[in-house]
PDB file of C-alpha atoms in Angstrom:
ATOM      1  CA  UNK A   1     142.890 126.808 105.709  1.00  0.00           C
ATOM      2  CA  UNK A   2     141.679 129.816 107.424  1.00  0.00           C
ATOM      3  CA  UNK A   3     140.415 130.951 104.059  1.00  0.00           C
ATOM      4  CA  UNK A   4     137.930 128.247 103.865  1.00  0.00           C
ATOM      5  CA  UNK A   5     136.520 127.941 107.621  1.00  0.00           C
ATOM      6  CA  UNK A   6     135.469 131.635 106.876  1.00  0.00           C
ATOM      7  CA  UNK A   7     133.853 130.597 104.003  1.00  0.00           C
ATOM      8  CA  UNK A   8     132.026 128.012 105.567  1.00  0.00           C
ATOM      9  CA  UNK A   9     131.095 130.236 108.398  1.00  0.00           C
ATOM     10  CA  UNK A  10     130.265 132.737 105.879  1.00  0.00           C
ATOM     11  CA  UNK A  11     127.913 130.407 103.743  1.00  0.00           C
ATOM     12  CA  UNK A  12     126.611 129.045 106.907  1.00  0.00           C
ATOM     13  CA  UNK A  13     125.737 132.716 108.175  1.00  0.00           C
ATOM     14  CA  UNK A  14     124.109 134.022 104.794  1.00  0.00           C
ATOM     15  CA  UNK A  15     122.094 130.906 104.553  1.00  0.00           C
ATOM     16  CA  UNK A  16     120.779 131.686 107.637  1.00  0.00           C
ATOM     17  CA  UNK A  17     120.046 135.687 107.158  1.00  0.00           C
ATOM     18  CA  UNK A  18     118.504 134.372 103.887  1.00  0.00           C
ATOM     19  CA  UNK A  19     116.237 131.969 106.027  1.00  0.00           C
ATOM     20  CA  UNK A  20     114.760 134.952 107.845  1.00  0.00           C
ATOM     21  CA  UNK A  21     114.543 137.863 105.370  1.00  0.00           C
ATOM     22  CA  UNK A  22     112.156 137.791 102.609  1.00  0.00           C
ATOM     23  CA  UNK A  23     113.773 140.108 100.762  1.00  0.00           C
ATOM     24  CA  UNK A  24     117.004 138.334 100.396  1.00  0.00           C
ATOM     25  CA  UNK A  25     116.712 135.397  97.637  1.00  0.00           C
ATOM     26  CA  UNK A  26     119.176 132.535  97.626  1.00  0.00           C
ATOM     27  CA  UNK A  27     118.998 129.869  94.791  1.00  0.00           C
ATOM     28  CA  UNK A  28     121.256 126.860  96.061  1.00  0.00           C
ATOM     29  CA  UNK A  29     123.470 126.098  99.209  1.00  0.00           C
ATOM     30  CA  UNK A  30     126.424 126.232  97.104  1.00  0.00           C
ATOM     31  CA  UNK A  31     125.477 130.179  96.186  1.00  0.00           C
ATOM     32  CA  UNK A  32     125.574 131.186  99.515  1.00  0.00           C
ATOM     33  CA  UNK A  33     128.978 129.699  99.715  1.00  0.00           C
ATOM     34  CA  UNK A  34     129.859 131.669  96.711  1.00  0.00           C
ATOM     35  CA  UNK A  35     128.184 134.255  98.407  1.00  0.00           C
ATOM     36  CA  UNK A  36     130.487 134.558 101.425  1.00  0.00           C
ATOM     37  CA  UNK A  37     133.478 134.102  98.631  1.00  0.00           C
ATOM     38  CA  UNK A  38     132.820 137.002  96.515  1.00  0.00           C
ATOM     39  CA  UNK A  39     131.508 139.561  99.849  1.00  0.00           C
ATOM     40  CA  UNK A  40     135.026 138.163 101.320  1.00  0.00           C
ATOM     41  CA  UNK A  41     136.778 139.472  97.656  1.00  0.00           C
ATOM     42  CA  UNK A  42     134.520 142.674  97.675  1.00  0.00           C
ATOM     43  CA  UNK A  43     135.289 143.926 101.135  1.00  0.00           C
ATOM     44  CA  UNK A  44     139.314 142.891 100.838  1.00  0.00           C
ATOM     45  CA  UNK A  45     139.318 145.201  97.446  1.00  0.00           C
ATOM     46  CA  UNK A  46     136.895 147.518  96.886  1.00  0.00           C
ATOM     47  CA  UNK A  47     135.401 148.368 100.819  1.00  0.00           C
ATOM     48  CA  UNK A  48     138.975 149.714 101.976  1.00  0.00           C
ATOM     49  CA  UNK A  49     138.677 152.143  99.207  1.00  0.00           C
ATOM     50  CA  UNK A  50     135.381 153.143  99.847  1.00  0.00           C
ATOM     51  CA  UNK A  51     136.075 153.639 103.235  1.00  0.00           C
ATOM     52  CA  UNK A  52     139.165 155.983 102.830  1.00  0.00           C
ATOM     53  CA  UNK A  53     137.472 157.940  99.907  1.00  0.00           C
ATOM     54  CA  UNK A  54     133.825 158.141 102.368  1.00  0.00           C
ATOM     55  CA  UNK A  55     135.734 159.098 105.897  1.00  0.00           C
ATOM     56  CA  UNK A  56     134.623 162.806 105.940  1.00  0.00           C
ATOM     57  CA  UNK A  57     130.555 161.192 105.685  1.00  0.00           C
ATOM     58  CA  UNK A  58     131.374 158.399 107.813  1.00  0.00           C
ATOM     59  CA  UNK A  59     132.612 160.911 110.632  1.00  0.00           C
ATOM     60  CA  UNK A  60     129.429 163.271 110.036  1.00  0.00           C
ATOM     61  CA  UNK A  61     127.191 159.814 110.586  1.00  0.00           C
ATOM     62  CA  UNK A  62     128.920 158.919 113.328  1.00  0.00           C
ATOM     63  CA  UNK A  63     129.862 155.390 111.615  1.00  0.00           C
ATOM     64  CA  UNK A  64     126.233 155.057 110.167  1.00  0.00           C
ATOM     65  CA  UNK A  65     127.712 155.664 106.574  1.00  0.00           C
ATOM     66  CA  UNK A  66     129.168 152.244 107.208  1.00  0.00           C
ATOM     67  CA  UNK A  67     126.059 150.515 106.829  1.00  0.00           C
ATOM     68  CA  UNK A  68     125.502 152.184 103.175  1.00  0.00           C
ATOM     69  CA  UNK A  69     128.940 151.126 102.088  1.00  0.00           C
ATOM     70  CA  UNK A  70     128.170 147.195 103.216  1.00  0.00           C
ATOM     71  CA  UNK A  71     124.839 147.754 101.817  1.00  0.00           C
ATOM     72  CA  UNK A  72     126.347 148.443  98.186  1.00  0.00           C
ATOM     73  CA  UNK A  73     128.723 145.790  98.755  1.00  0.00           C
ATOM     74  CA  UNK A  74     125.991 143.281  98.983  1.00  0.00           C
ATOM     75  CA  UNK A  75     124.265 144.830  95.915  1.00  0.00           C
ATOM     76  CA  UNK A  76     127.328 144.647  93.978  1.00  0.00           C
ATOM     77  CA  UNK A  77     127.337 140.914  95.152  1.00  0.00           C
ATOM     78  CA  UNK A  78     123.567 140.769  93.529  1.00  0.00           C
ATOM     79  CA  UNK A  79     124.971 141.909  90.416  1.00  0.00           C
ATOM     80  CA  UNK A  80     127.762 139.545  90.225  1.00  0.00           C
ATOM     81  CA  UNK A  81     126.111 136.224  91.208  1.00  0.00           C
ATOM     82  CA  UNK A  82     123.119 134.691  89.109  1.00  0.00           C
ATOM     83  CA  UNK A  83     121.196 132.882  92.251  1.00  0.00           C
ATOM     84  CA  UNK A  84     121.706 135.878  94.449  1.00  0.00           C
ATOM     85  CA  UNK A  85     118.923 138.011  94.565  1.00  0.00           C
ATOM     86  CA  UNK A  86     118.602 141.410  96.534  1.00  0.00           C
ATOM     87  CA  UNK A  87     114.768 143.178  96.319  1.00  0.00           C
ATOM     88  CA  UNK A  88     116.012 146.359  96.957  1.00  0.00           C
ATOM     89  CA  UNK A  89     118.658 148.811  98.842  1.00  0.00           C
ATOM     90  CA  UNK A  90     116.617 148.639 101.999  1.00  0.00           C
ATOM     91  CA  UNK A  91     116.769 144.901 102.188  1.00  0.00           C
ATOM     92  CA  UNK A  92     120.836 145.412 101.333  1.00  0.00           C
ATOM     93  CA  UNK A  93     121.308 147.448 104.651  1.00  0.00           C
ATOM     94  CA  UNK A  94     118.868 144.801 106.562  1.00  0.00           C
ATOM     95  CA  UNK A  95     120.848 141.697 105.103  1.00  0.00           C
ATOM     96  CA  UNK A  96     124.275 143.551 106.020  1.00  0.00           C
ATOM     97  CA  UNK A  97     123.066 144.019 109.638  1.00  0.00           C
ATOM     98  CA  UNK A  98     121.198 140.311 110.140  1.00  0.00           C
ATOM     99  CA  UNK A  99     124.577 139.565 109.026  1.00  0.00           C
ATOM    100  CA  UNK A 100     127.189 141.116 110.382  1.00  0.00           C
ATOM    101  CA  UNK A 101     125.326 139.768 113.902  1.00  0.00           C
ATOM    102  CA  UNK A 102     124.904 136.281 112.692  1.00  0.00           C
ATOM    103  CA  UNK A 103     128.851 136.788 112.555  1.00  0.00           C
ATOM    104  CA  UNK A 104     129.546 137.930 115.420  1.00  0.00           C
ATOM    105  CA  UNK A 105     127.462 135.075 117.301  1.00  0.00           C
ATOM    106  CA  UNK A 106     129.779 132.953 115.111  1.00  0.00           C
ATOM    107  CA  UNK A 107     133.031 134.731 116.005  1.00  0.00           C
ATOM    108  CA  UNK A 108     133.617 135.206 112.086  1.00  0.00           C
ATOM    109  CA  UNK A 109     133.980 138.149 109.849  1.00  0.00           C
ATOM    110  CA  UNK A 110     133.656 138.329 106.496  1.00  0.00           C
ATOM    111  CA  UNK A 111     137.286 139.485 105.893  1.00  0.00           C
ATOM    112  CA  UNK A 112     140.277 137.363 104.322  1.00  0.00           C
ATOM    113  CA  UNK A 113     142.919 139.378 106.239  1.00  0.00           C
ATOM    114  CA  UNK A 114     142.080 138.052 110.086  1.00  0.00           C
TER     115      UNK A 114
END
């Protein structure tokens, strides 16, 4: 049950980034639901690695390395789902940030494992 109130959270919180970036492109409610699915799968499998395999630039940054790593997340997302539309890496890190704070207002990450 858990599962799904962060998907809900998570399609109500990319909905919303979507309403105020122009860069971000969301066909249908139901693919930002899909959305928050698929970025929930993405950072419970492939982030971690990144992470562990990115820790010596991610200590240089001070953490900002982070940002890259959720940005590529999201543009793997834009490769995987049709109505999901990123216009370019810049927007990627923007749309990770909007967010990640839209989240936080919510008191919801984007992680299966909480």
């Amino acid at each position: 049950m858990n599962f799904l109130v962060k998907i809900l959270l998570g399609g109500i919180s990319v909905l919303i980034a979507e309403f105020f970036l122009s860069g971000i492109y969301i066909d249908t409610f139901i693919t930002g639901f899909i959305l928050a699915a698929v970025i929930i799968l993405i950072n419970v499998t492939l982030k971690p690695l990144l992470v562990v395999l990115t820790f010596p630039i991610t200590i240089v940054t001070l953490g900002l390395f982070l940002l890259v790593i959720n940005a590529l997340m999201i543009m793997l997302a834009d490769r995987i789902i049709p109505g999901f539309q990123v216009d370019s890496f810049w927007w990627a890190i923007l749309f990770a940030i909007v967010l990640s704070i839209i989240n936080a207002l919510f008191g919801n990450n984007l992680n299966a494992a909480d």
